[in-house]
Amino acid sequence: MPDYLKALIYILIISTPVFMLARKVAVPFVPLSEFRLWRNCWYAATCAVFLASNFLLFALGMLVLSVVILKRSANPLHLYIVLLFVTPCITVAAGIPGLFGKILDVNPPRLLALFILLPVAVELWQDKRNRILAPADMPVGAFVALISLLAIRDPLPTSIMRIVIGYLLDIALPYFVFSRGLRNAQDINRALLAFAVATMPFAAIGAFEVLRSWRLYNIAAENWGSFLTVPYLFRDGMLRAAVTAIEPIAFGFVCMAGAGCLLAVRANAVSTFWRLGALGVLVGGLLASISRGPWLGFTVCCLVMALAKPKFSLKIMIAAALPALALVFVLGRGIDRFLNLLPFIGNADPGTVSYRSELFENALIVIERSPLFGSITFLNEPEMQRMIQGQGIIDIVNSYLQVALEFGLAGLVLFTGYFAYIAVKLAVAFRAGETTDINHAALLGILVGMLFTISTTSSVTFIPYVYWAFSGLCVAALKVAPEHAASASKDASRMVSTPPSRILGKYRT
């Protein structure tokens, strides 16, 4: 049997019981028919990944699937999330043979943006209310405008066009659609649930990769002609799971976000047993990444939630501890090996700490040369050339440094200012207690966890697509809260001024 079919069979076997568990968590919030559409589209896209002989055939298959989604889904944004992590996040040059060898760098998230988000954006744009600028639109719009203008530094006109289109697809489009397309608390909670459902099979496959020391999706990426710089990466003798994220730390980032989103969903209708089981799968995937940054990020996320709601913190610790201990002993060598992997405690792979320290020092020197708007040739600076690793690459393991080096302090201020504004508004909304339908404290915890984690890694593969979409979701949640509060206030005042007989009569009819 060919290796790609063997990998596909394993993936389908692993994901089937995971989707059975996901159904227990999801169906109280979404209709069974909608959940089945989520699951079946995931299966269809996964089969297309392994059965399509090249990326073009896969793209055509996704186009057909997207047409079905736009016609049948209650909210296509939810299925965009469900399908986001199905395909290896590799980049393929798209062009017109004989005319342009390369028009656009295409990857699976950009395909979904073109096929699903763009039609939704066109529909949303027709409503004049969606064209009104909100306060959060200012910094993100200014950031996109700035980096688009800085694209003119590229000497090739075709490259400028390609870069700007990439910014619009990666940042502006997801932000606009998620900030406008989620209109009420139900939409937002279902989007959070979609993040969790999308991540559960992703996490389970990652745990399998660690246990079998076999990356299941590498064969699909190689069949599409992609060159993987580090196809297998180990730490302390264990394979670090990557699944479709290609990079272990990006895989851990996605699992961290999925676990946080599951905790953020208002789940009174779900049995605690099923919810903890789902959380166990996600935490198991997070551990399988063997990436300290996402581990610390999830810890930060839980701490923020715990400080906001102390009674809930005990459930979080129990839910995280049980699968953690189970996976530690399954992997062998027990707790000692696990402790050796922990940041600040263990001694496994100490070179990463010294590399980050040296990178920070050298990056500051480079930033001082072009402080305002950065430089597109920063990697050629002698200080950065000293950071070349054994694989022949310079890994900018800090997204904030990455922004400052390429777009200067102006870009960094807009980038951090946008997320800081959302974080402050979420904290204010939680303290005000405007609505019980949206868990603002959990949204804040997830966002802070993401912002912490990207300080330990560059924004590669799925990472930027997750935090731009999630930030748009947070903006949508902030718009819903005051409307809900105002509606509740009006209902309360109406009940005070309305005789009891008329209120009862309304419900009798």
Short mmCIF file of C-alpha atoms in Angstrom, two decimals:
data_model
loop_
_atom_site.label_atom_id
_atom_site.label_comp_id
_atom_site.label_asym_id
_atom_site.label_seq_id
_atom_site.Cartn_x
_atom_site.Cartn_y
_atom_site.Cartn_z
CA MET A 1 0.00 0.00 0.00
CA PRO A 2 1.36 3.47 -0.88
CA ASP A 3 2.48 5.57 2.06
CA TYR A 4 0.00 8.35 1.31
CA LEU A 5 -2.96 5.94 1.49
CA LYS A 6 -1.62 4.43 4.69
CA ALA A 7 -1.34 7.92 6.22
CA LEU A 8 -4.87 8.80 5.09
CA ILE A 9 -6.31 5.63 6.64
CA TYR A 10 -4.62 6.36 9.96
CA ILE A 11 -5.92 9.93 9.94
CA LEU A 12 -9.50 8.80 9.27
CA ILE A 13 -9.29 6.14 11.99
CA ILE A 14 -7.93 8.62 14.54
CA SER A 15 -10.40 11.38 13.70
CA THR A 16 -13.58 9.25 13.79
CA PRO A 17 -13.82 8.77 17.59
CA VAL A 18 -12.65 12.37 18.04
CA PHE A 19 -15.59 13.64 16.00
CA MET A 20 -17.91 11.42 18.04
CA LEU A 21 -16.62 13.20 21.14
CA ALA A 22 -16.85 16.58 19.41
CA ARG A 23 -20.49 15.87 18.59
CA LYS A 24 -21.29 15.47 22.28
CA VAL A 25 -19.84 18.92 22.93
CA ALA A 26 -21.12 20.69 19.82
CA VAL A 27 -24.69 19.55 19.21
CA PRO A 28 -26.22 21.44 22.15
CA PHE A 29 -25.01 24.63 20.45
CA VAL A 30 -25.36 23.79 16.75
CA PRO A 31 -28.00 21.70 14.97
CA LEU A 32 -27.01 18.11 14.26
CA SER A 33 -27.29 18.74 10.52
CA GLU A 34 -24.82 21.64 10.78
CA PHE A 35 -22.35 19.58 12.78
CA ARG A 36 -22.57 16.79 10.22
CA LEU A 37 -21.79 19.34 7.51
CA TRP A 38 -18.72 20.42 9.50
CA ARG A 39 -17.56 16.83 9.90
CA ASN A 40 -18.27 15.74 6.31
CA CYS A 41 -16.52 18.78 4.84
CA TRP A 42 -13.50 18.01 7.04
CA TYR A 43 -13.43 14.43 5.77
CA ALA A 44 -13.85 15.55 2.15
CA ALA A 45 -11.03 18.10 2.39
CA THR A 46 -8.75 15.58 4.12
CA CYS A 47 -9.30 13.01 1.39
CA ALA A 48 -8.61 15.69 -1.22
CA VAL A 49 -5.27 16.47 0.45
CA PHE A 50 -3.99 12.92 -0.05
CA LEU A 51 -5.75 11.95 -3.27
CA ALA A 52 -5.02 15.10 -5.30
CA SER A 53 -1.77 14.59 -7.21
CA ASN A 54 -0.92 18.30 -7.17
CA PHE A 55 -1.95 21.53 -5.51
CA LEU A 56 -3.99 22.73 -8.49
CA LEU A 57 -6.28 19.68 -8.36
CA PHE A 58 -6.65 20.17 -4.62
CA ALA A 59 -7.57 23.84 -5.17
CA LEU A 60 -10.26 22.85 -7.68
CA GLY A 61 -11.66 20.35 -5.19
CA MET A 62 -11.74 23.02 -2.48
CA LEU A 63 -13.52 25.40 -4.87
CA VAL A 64 -16.30 22.86 -5.39
CA LEU A 65 -16.50 22.20 -1.65
CA SER A 66 -16.67 25.95 -0.94
CA VAL A 67 -19.62 26.35 -3.30
CA VAL A 68 -21.45 23.65 -1.33
CA ILE A 69 -20.55 25.39 1.93
CA LEU A 70 -21.80 28.79 0.79
CA LYS A 71 -25.12 27.26 -0.23
CA ARG A 72 -25.75 24.92 2.69
CA SER A 73 -23.99 26.29 5.77
CA ALA A 74 -25.87 28.39 8.29
CA ASN A 75 -22.72 30.52 8.67
CA PRO A 76 -19.81 29.90 6.26
CA LEU A 77 -17.39 31.55 8.72
CA HIS A 78 -17.74 28.55 11.01
CA LEU A 79 -16.77 26.17 8.22
CA TYR A 80 -13.85 28.41 7.28
CA ILE A 81 -12.55 27.77 10.80
CA VAL A 82 -13.28 24.03 10.67
CA LEU A 83 -11.33 23.66 7.40
CA LEU A 84 -8.48 26.02 8.29
CA PHE A 85 -6.19 23.33 9.73
CA VAL A 86 -7.06 20.44 7.39
CA THR A 87 -4.31 21.02 4.82
CA PRO A 88 -0.52 21.30 5.20
CA CYS A 89 0.23 25.03 5.38
CA ILE A 90 2.68 25.15 2.50
CA THR A 91 3.06 27.88 -0.10
CA VAL A 92 2.80 27.30 -3.84
CA ALA A 93 3.52 29.90 -6.52
CA ALA A 94 0.49 30.56 -8.72
CA GLY A 95 0.86 32.16 -12.13
CA ILE A 96 -0.17 32.12 -15.79
CA PRO A 97 2.00 29.74 -17.87
CA GLY A 98 3.82 31.62 -20.58
CA LEU A 99 2.95 35.07 -19.19
CA PHE A 100 3.64 35.31 -15.48
CA GLY A 101 5.53 32.61 -13.69
CA LYS A 102 4.39 33.88 -10.30
CA ILE A 103 1.43 36.18 -9.59
CA LEU A 104 0.60 35.18 -6.04
CA ASP A 105 1.95 32.94 -3.32
CA VAL A 106 -0.98 30.65 -2.51
CA ASN A 107 -1.43 28.48 0.57
CA PRO A 108 -4.54 26.70 1.93
CA PRO A 109 -5.64 29.56 4.24
CA ARG A 110 -5.50 31.95 1.29
CA LEU A 111 -7.57 29.53 -0.78
CA LEU A 112 -10.21 29.51 1.93
CA ALA A 113 -10.06 33.30 2.09
CA LEU A 114 -10.67 33.53 -1.65
CA PHE A 115 -13.35 30.84 -1.83
CA ILE A 116 -15.26 31.48 1.43
CA LEU A 117 -14.33 34.79 3.05
CA LEU A 118 -14.34 36.90 -0.11
CA PRO A 119 -17.94 36.04 -1.14
CA VAL A 120 -19.06 36.65 2.45
CA ALA A 121 -17.21 39.99 2.48
CA VAL A 122 -18.94 41.08 -0.72
CA GLU A 123 -22.31 40.32 0.80
CA LEU A 124 -21.44 42.11 4.04
CA TRP A 125 -20.20 45.17 2.15
CA GLN A 126 -23.65 45.66 0.62
CA ASP A 127 -24.98 46.52 4.07
CA LYS A 128 -24.09 50.18 4.72
CA ARG A 129 -23.82 49.56 8.46
CA ASN A 130 -20.79 47.34 7.88
CA ARG A 131 -18.96 50.19 6.17
CA ILE A 132 -19.07 52.37 9.29
CA LEU A 133 -15.62 52.53 10.87
CA ALA A 134 -15.30 51.27 14.44
CA PRO A 135 -12.48 52.38 16.79
CA ALA A 136 -10.65 49.05 16.35
CA ASP A 137 -10.69 49.52 12.58
CA MET A 138 -8.32 52.47 12.85
CA PRO A 139 -5.11 50.77 14.08
CA VAL A 140 -5.55 47.61 12.00
CA GLY A 141 -6.41 49.68 8.92
CA ALA A 142 -3.42 51.94 9.53
CA PHE A 143 -1.17 48.90 9.96
CA VAL A 144 -2.32 47.34 6.68
CA ALA A 145 -1.96 50.69 4.90
CA LEU A 146 1.54 51.22 6.28
CA ILE A 147 2.92 47.81 5.36
CA SER A 148 1.26 48.04 1.94
CA LEU A 149 2.94 51.39 1.29
CA LEU A 150 6.26 49.97 2.45
CA ALA A 151 5.89 47.23 -0.16
CA ILE A 152 7.05 49.79 -2.77
CA ARG A 153 10.58 49.21 -1.45
CA ASP A 154 10.60 45.96 -3.42
CA PRO A 155 12.37 46.59 -6.76
CA LEU A 156 9.98 44.35 -8.78
CA PRO A 157 6.51 45.80 -9.58
CA THR A 158 4.99 42.32 -9.78
CA SER A 159 6.35 41.57 -6.32
CA ILE A 160 4.71 44.72 -4.95
CA MET A 161 1.33 43.63 -6.26
CA ARG A 162 1.79 40.12 -4.88
CA ILE A 163 2.81 41.40 -1.45
CA VAL A 164 -0.13 43.83 -1.15
CA ILE A 165 -2.67 41.22 -2.25
CA GLY A 166 -1.18 38.90 0.37
CA TYR A 167 -1.68 41.52 3.11
CA LEU A 168 -5.30 42.04 2.06
CA LEU A 169 -6.04 38.29 2.06
CA ASP A 170 -4.16 37.54 5.29
CA ILE A 171 -5.10 40.52 7.46
CA ALA A 172 -7.76 42.88 6.08
CA LEU A 173 -10.18 40.25 4.74
CA PRO A 174 -10.32 37.97 7.84
CA TYR A 175 -10.57 40.99 10.14
CA PHE A 176 -13.40 42.60 8.17
CA VAL A 177 -15.42 39.40 7.80
CA PHE A 178 -15.08 38.21 11.39
CA SER A 179 -15.67 41.64 12.92
CA ARG A 180 -18.85 42.10 10.83
CA GLY A 181 -20.04 38.57 10.06
CA LEU A 182 -20.57 37.48 13.68
CA ARG A 183 -23.64 39.48 14.67
CA ASN A 184 -24.77 38.04 17.99
CA ALA A 185 -23.66 35.99 20.97
CA GLN A 186 -24.82 32.75 19.37
CA ASP A 187 -22.64 33.36 16.30
CA ILE A 188 -19.63 34.13 18.48
CA ASN A 189 -20.05 31.08 20.71
CA ARG A 190 -20.47 28.86 17.65
CA ALA A 191 -17.30 30.34 16.14
CA LEU A 192 -15.42 29.54 19.36
CA LEU A 193 -16.88 26.05 19.23
CA ALA A 194 -15.78 25.70 15.59
CA PHE A 195 -12.21 26.55 16.66
CA ALA A 196 -12.35 23.79 19.27
CA VAL A 197 -13.91 21.22 16.90
CA ALA A 198 -11.37 22.04 14.17
CA THR A 199 -8.49 21.60 16.61
CA MET A 200 -9.59 18.33 18.22
CA PRO A 201 -8.68 15.92 15.36
CA PHE A 202 -5.64 18.10 14.71
CA ALA A 203 -4.49 17.57 18.32
CA ALA A 204 -5.26 13.83 18.35
CA ILE A 205 -3.25 13.26 15.16
CA GLY A 206 -0.36 15.17 16.75
CA ALA A 207 -0.36 12.87 19.77
CA PHE A 208 -0.26 9.90 17.37
CA GLU A 209 2.74 11.44 15.57
CA VAL A 210 4.66 11.60 18.85
CA LEU A 211 3.78 8.05 19.86
CA ARG A 212 4.71 6.59 16.45
CA SER A 213 7.49 9.06 15.55
CA TRP A 214 5.84 9.52 12.17
CA ARG A 215 4.59 12.78 10.65
CA LEU A 216 1.53 11.79 8.68
CA TYR A 217 1.16 14.87 6.48
CA ASN A 218 4.73 15.12 5.22
CA ILE A 219 4.01 12.74 2.36
CA ALA A 220 1.16 14.97 1.12
CA ALA A 221 3.35 18.09 1.22
CA GLU A 222 6.15 16.32 -0.63
CA ASN A 223 3.74 15.03 -3.29
CA TRP A 224 2.86 18.65 -4.03
CA GLY A 225 6.52 19.44 -4.60
CA SER A 226 7.10 21.26 -1.33
CA PHE A 227 10.56 21.15 0.22
CA LEU A 228 10.39 20.82 4.01
CA THR A 229 13.43 22.41 5.63
CA VAL A 230 13.13 20.25 8.76
CA PRO A 231 10.79 17.32 8.00
CA TYR A 232 11.43 15.81 11.44
CA LEU A 233 12.34 17.74 14.57
CA PHE A 234 13.19 16.06 17.88
CA ARG A 235 13.66 17.23 21.44
CA ASP A 236 15.03 15.01 24.18
CA GLY A 237 14.74 12.02 21.82
CA MET A 238 11.03 12.59 21.09
CA LEU A 239 9.50 13.70 17.81
CA ARG A 240 7.78 17.07 18.09
CA ALA A 241 4.34 16.85 16.48
CA ALA A 242 3.50 19.26 13.67
CA VAL A 243 0.59 17.73 11.67
CA THR A 244 -0.51 20.29 9.02
CA ALA A 245 1.16 23.22 10.81
CA ILE A 246 4.58 22.02 9.55
CA GLU A 247 6.26 23.72 12.53
CA PRO A 248 5.87 22.22 16.05
CA ILE A 249 5.48 25.58 17.75
CA ALA A 250 2.74 26.58 15.28
CA PHE A 251 1.04 23.25 16.01
CA GLY A 252 1.21 23.99 19.73
CA PHE A 253 -0.13 27.51 19.15
CA VAL A 254 -3.20 26.13 17.37
CA CYS A 255 -3.84 23.56 20.13
CA MET A 256 -3.49 26.30 22.75
CA ALA A 257 -6.02 28.47 20.91
CA GLY A 258 -8.43 25.55 20.48
CA ALA A 259 -8.26 24.63 24.18
CA GLY A 260 -8.85 28.25 25.16
CA CYS A 261 -11.84 28.53 22.81
CA LEU A 262 -13.39 25.40 24.32
CA LEU A 263 -13.07 26.95 27.77
CA ALA A 264 -14.61 30.18 26.47
CA VAL A 265 -17.83 28.57 25.22
CA ARG A 266 -20.77 28.90 27.59
CA ALA A 267 -21.30 25.18 28.23
CA ASN A 268 -24.07 24.78 30.79
CA ALA A 269 -25.87 22.47 28.35
CA VAL A 270 -22.86 20.15 27.98
CA SER A 271 -21.97 17.40 30.42
CA THR A 272 -18.77 18.16 32.31
CA PHE A 273 -17.51 14.67 31.44
CA TRP A 274 -17.65 15.29 27.68
CA ARG A 275 -16.25 18.77 27.98
CA LEU A 276 -13.28 17.61 30.04
CA GLY A 277 -12.73 14.76 27.58
CA ALA A 278 -12.56 17.22 24.70
CA LEU A 279 -10.25 19.47 26.68
CA GLY A 280 -8.06 16.45 27.43
CA VAL A 281 -7.64 15.80 23.70
CA LEU A 282 -6.62 19.42 23.10
CA VAL A 283 -4.20 19.56 26.02
CA GLY A 284 -2.72 16.23 24.88
CA GLY A 285 -2.06 17.79 21.48
CA LEU A 286 -0.54 20.84 23.13
CA LEU A 287 1.86 18.60 25.05
CA ALA A 288 2.67 16.64 21.88
CA SER A 289 4.09 19.81 20.31
CA ILE A 290 6.86 19.73 22.95
CA SER A 291 6.97 23.51 22.50
CA ARG A 292 7.52 25.59 25.60
CA GLY A 293 6.13 28.83 24.19
CA PRO A 294 2.57 27.48 23.67
CA TRP A 295 2.78 25.67 27.02
CA LEU A 296 3.52 28.95 28.76
CA GLY A 297 0.92 30.70 26.58
CA PHE A 298 -1.80 28.29 27.71
CA THR A 299 -0.68 28.76 31.32
CA VAL A 300 -1.03 32.54 30.90
CA CYS A 301 -4.45 32.04 29.31
CA CYS A 302 -5.62 29.91 32.25
CA LEU A 303 -4.20 32.36 34.79
CA VAL A 304 -6.14 35.24 33.27
CA MET A 305 -9.33 33.17 33.33
CA ALA A 306 -8.62 32.05 36.89
CA LEU A 307 -8.04 35.58 38.14
CA ALA A 308 -11.28 36.65 36.50
CA LYS A 309 -13.23 33.66 37.82
CA PRO A 310 -11.50 31.91 40.73
CA LYS A 311 -14.15 29.18 41.04
CA PHE A 312 -13.53 28.13 37.47
CA SER A 313 -9.75 27.82 37.95
CA LEU A 314 -9.99 24.49 39.79
CA LYS A 315 -11.80 22.87 36.86
CA ILE A 316 -9.15 24.19 34.48
CA MET A 317 -6.29 22.77 36.56
CA ILE A 318 -7.95 19.37 36.89
CA ALA A 319 -8.79 19.24 33.19
CA ALA A 320 -5.25 20.16 32.18
CA ALA A 321 -3.46 17.98 34.75
CA LEU A 322 -5.13 14.64 34.03
CA PRO A 323 -4.31 14.37 30.29
CA ALA A 324 -0.88 15.87 30.95
CA LEU A 325 0.04 13.16 33.44
CA ALA A 326 -1.48 10.45 31.23
CA LEU A 327 0.57 11.49 28.21
CA VAL A 328 3.72 11.84 30.29
CA PHE A 329 3.56 8.24 31.45
CA VAL A 330 2.46 6.92 28.06
CA LEU A 331 5.56 8.46 26.47
CA GLY A 332 7.73 6.61 28.94
CA ARG A 333 10.44 7.62 31.43
CA GLY A 334 7.68 9.26 33.44
CA ILE A 335 7.65 12.53 35.25
CA ASP A 336 11.41 13.12 35.19
CA ARG A 337 11.43 13.36 31.43
CA PHE A 338 8.46 15.71 31.46
CA LEU A 339 10.10 17.98 34.03
CA ASN A 340 13.24 18.07 31.90
CA LEU A 341 11.19 19.57 29.07
CA LEU A 342 9.66 22.35 31.16
CA PRO A 343 10.89 25.93 30.69
CA PHE A 344 13.04 27.38 33.48
CA ILE A 345 13.19 23.90 35.12
CA GLY A 346 14.43 21.35 32.60
CA ASN A 347 17.69 21.17 30.70
CA ALA A 348 16.46 19.80 27.37
CA ASP A 349 17.64 21.82 24.35
CA PRO A 350 19.21 24.73 26.30
CA GLY A 351 20.53 26.27 23.07
CA THR A 352 17.12 27.73 22.26
CA VAL A 353 17.33 30.09 25.24
CA SER A 354 20.77 31.41 24.32
CA TYR A 355 19.70 31.75 20.66
CA ARG A 356 16.72 33.91 21.62
CA SER A 357 18.86 36.09 23.84
CA GLU A 358 21.48 36.63 21.14
CA LEU A 359 18.79 37.25 18.52
CA PHE A 360 17.22 39.97 20.66
CA GLU A 361 20.54 41.76 21.13
CA ASN A 362 21.48 41.61 17.45
CA ALA A 363 17.99 42.60 16.30
CA LEU A 364 18.11 45.77 18.43
CA ILE A 365 21.33 46.79 16.68
CA VAL A 366 19.71 46.29 13.27
CA ILE A 367 16.54 48.15 14.28
CA GLU A 368 18.62 51.16 15.36
CA ARG A 369 19.84 51.55 11.76
CA SER A 370 16.29 51.86 10.36
CA PRO A 371 14.17 52.64 13.41
CA LEU A 372 11.10 54.24 11.87
CA PHE A 373 10.11 51.99 8.95
CA GLY A 374 12.52 49.06 9.15
CA SER A 375 14.14 47.40 6.15
CA ILE A 376 13.33 44.60 3.73
CA THR A 377 16.99 43.58 3.68
CA PHE A 378 17.42 43.18 7.43
CA LEU A 379 18.38 39.53 7.04
CA ASN A 380 21.48 40.57 5.09
CA GLU A 381 22.86 42.62 7.97
CA PRO A 382 26.04 41.11 9.50
CA GLU A 383 24.44 40.80 12.94
CA MET A 384 21.60 38.74 11.48
CA GLN A 385 23.92 36.63 9.34
CA ARG A 386 25.58 35.47 12.53
CA MET A 387 22.22 33.95 13.53
CA ILE A 388 22.14 31.42 10.66
CA GLN A 389 21.34 27.97 12.07
CA GLY A 390 22.37 24.52 10.92
CA GLN A 391 19.45 24.32 8.49
CA GLY A 392 20.77 27.44 6.72
CA ILE A 393 17.95 29.70 7.96
CA ILE A 394 17.62 32.66 10.31
CA ASP A 395 14.72 31.94 12.61
CA ILE A 396 13.22 35.18 13.96
CA VAL A 397 11.67 33.54 17.01
CA ASN A 398 9.82 36.68 18.11
CA SER A 399 6.93 38.13 16.11
CA TYR A 400 7.38 41.58 17.64
CA LEU A 401 11.01 41.68 16.55
CA GLN A 402 9.88 40.40 13.16
CA VAL A 403 7.49 43.35 12.77
CA ALA A 404 10.02 45.91 14.04
CA LEU A 405 12.80 44.65 11.78
CA GLU A 406 10.69 44.74 8.62
CA PHE A 407 8.28 47.62 9.31
CA GLY A 408 10.07 49.60 11.99
CA LEU A 409 8.80 51.05 15.22
CA ALA A 410 5.90 52.67 13.34
CA GLY A 411 4.64 49.23 12.33
CA LEU A 412 5.29 47.80 15.80
CA VAL A 413 3.30 50.58 17.51
CA LEU A 414 0.30 50.02 15.23
CA PHE A 415 0.53 46.23 15.56
CA THR A 416 0.76 46.18 19.35
CA GLY A 417 -1.62 49.13 19.74
CA TYR A 418 -4.37 47.27 17.90
CA PHE A 419 -4.17 44.21 20.14
CA ALA A 420 -3.70 46.31 23.28
CA TYR A 421 -6.89 48.24 22.46
CA ILE A 422 -8.89 45.02 22.10
CA ALA A 423 -7.43 43.59 25.33
CA VAL A 424 -8.35 46.73 27.30
CA LYS A 425 -11.88 46.81 25.87
CA LEU A 426 -12.39 43.11 26.72
CA ALA A 427 -11.25 43.77 30.29
CA VAL A 428 -13.64 46.73 30.56
CA ALA A 429 -16.51 44.67 29.15
CA PHE A 430 -15.86 41.89 31.65
CA ARG A 431 -15.67 44.27 34.58
CA ALA A 432 -18.86 45.99 33.47
CA GLY A 433 -20.66 42.63 33.25
CA GLU A 434 -22.56 43.78 30.19
CA THR A 435 -23.71 40.30 29.14
CA THR A 436 -23.57 36.76 30.44
CA ASP A 437 -23.88 35.30 26.93
CA ILE A 438 -20.27 36.04 25.94
CA ASN A 439 -17.33 35.07 28.13
CA HIS A 440 -15.24 38.23 27.86
CA ALA A 441 -12.79 37.03 30.51
CA ALA A 442 -12.03 33.89 28.50
CA LEU A 443 -11.65 35.89 25.28
CA LEU A 444 -9.19 38.14 27.10
CA GLY A 445 -7.29 35.11 28.41
CA ILE A 446 -7.00 33.57 24.95
CA LEU A 447 -5.86 36.85 23.41
CA VAL A 448 -3.23 37.45 26.10
CA GLY A 449 -2.03 33.84 25.72
CA MET A 450 -1.67 34.36 21.97
CA LEU A 451 0.17 37.66 22.41
CA PHE A 452 2.55 36.05 24.87
CA THR A 453 3.20 33.03 22.64
CA ILE A 454 4.06 35.05 19.54
CA SER A 455 6.86 36.64 21.56
CA THR A 456 8.50 33.19 21.44
CA THR A 457 8.02 32.46 17.74
CA SER A 458 7.76 34.11 14.36
CA SER A 459 4.35 34.42 12.72
CA VAL A 460 4.61 31.37 10.49
CA THR A 461 2.14 28.89 8.95
CA PHE A 462 -1.24 29.09 10.75
CA ILE A 463 -0.23 31.49 13.52
CA PRO A 464 -1.10 34.85 11.88
CA TYR A 465 -4.32 33.48 10.37
CA VAL A 466 -5.47 32.43 13.83
CA TYR A 467 -4.71 35.66 15.67
CA TRP A 468 -6.10 37.97 12.98
CA ALA A 469 -9.35 35.98 12.73
CA PHE A 470 -9.64 35.70 16.51
CA SER A 471 -9.04 39.42 16.99
CA GLY A 472 -11.87 40.09 14.54
CA LEU A 473 -14.06 37.77 16.62
CA CYS A 474 -13.18 39.77 19.74
CA VAL A 475 -14.15 43.01 18.00
CA ALA A 476 -17.48 41.42 17.06
CA ALA A 477 -17.98 40.36 20.70
CA LEU A 478 -17.38 43.93 21.86
CA LYS A 479 -20.04 45.17 19.45
CA VAL A 480 -22.57 42.60 20.67
CA ALA A 481 -22.16 43.32 24.38
CA PRO A 482 -23.60 46.83 24.58
CA GLU A 483 -26.46 45.92 22.26
CA HIS A 484 -27.35 42.98 24.46
CA ALA A 485 -27.14 45.13 27.58
CA ALA A 486 -29.33 47.80 26.05
CA SER A 487 -31.87 45.18 24.98
CA ALA A 488 -31.92 43.67 28.46
CA SER A 489 -32.36 47.11 30.00
CA LYS A 490 -35.32 47.88 27.73
CA ASP A 491 -36.91 44.52 28.53
CA ALA A 492 -36.48 45.15 32.26
CA SER A 493 -38.02 48.61 32.09
CA ARG A 494 -40.89 47.26 29.98
CA MET A 495 -41.58 44.57 32.58
CA VAL A 496 -41.63 47.19 35.35
CA SER A 497 -44.12 49.39 33.50
CA THR A 498 -46.29 46.56 32.14
CA PRO A 499 -49.00 44.96 34.28
CA PRO A 500 -48.31 41.29 35.17
CA SER A 501 -51.45 40.14 33.41
CA ARG A 502 -50.25 41.55 30.08
CA ILE A 503 -46.81 39.90 30.46
CA LEU A 504 -48.38 36.50 31.18
CA GLY A 505 -50.84 36.99 28.39
CA LYS A 506 -48.00 37.51 25.92
CA TYR A 507 -46.54 34.10 26.71
CA ARG A 508 -49.94 32.38 26.81
CA THR A 509 -50.63 33.38 23.26
#
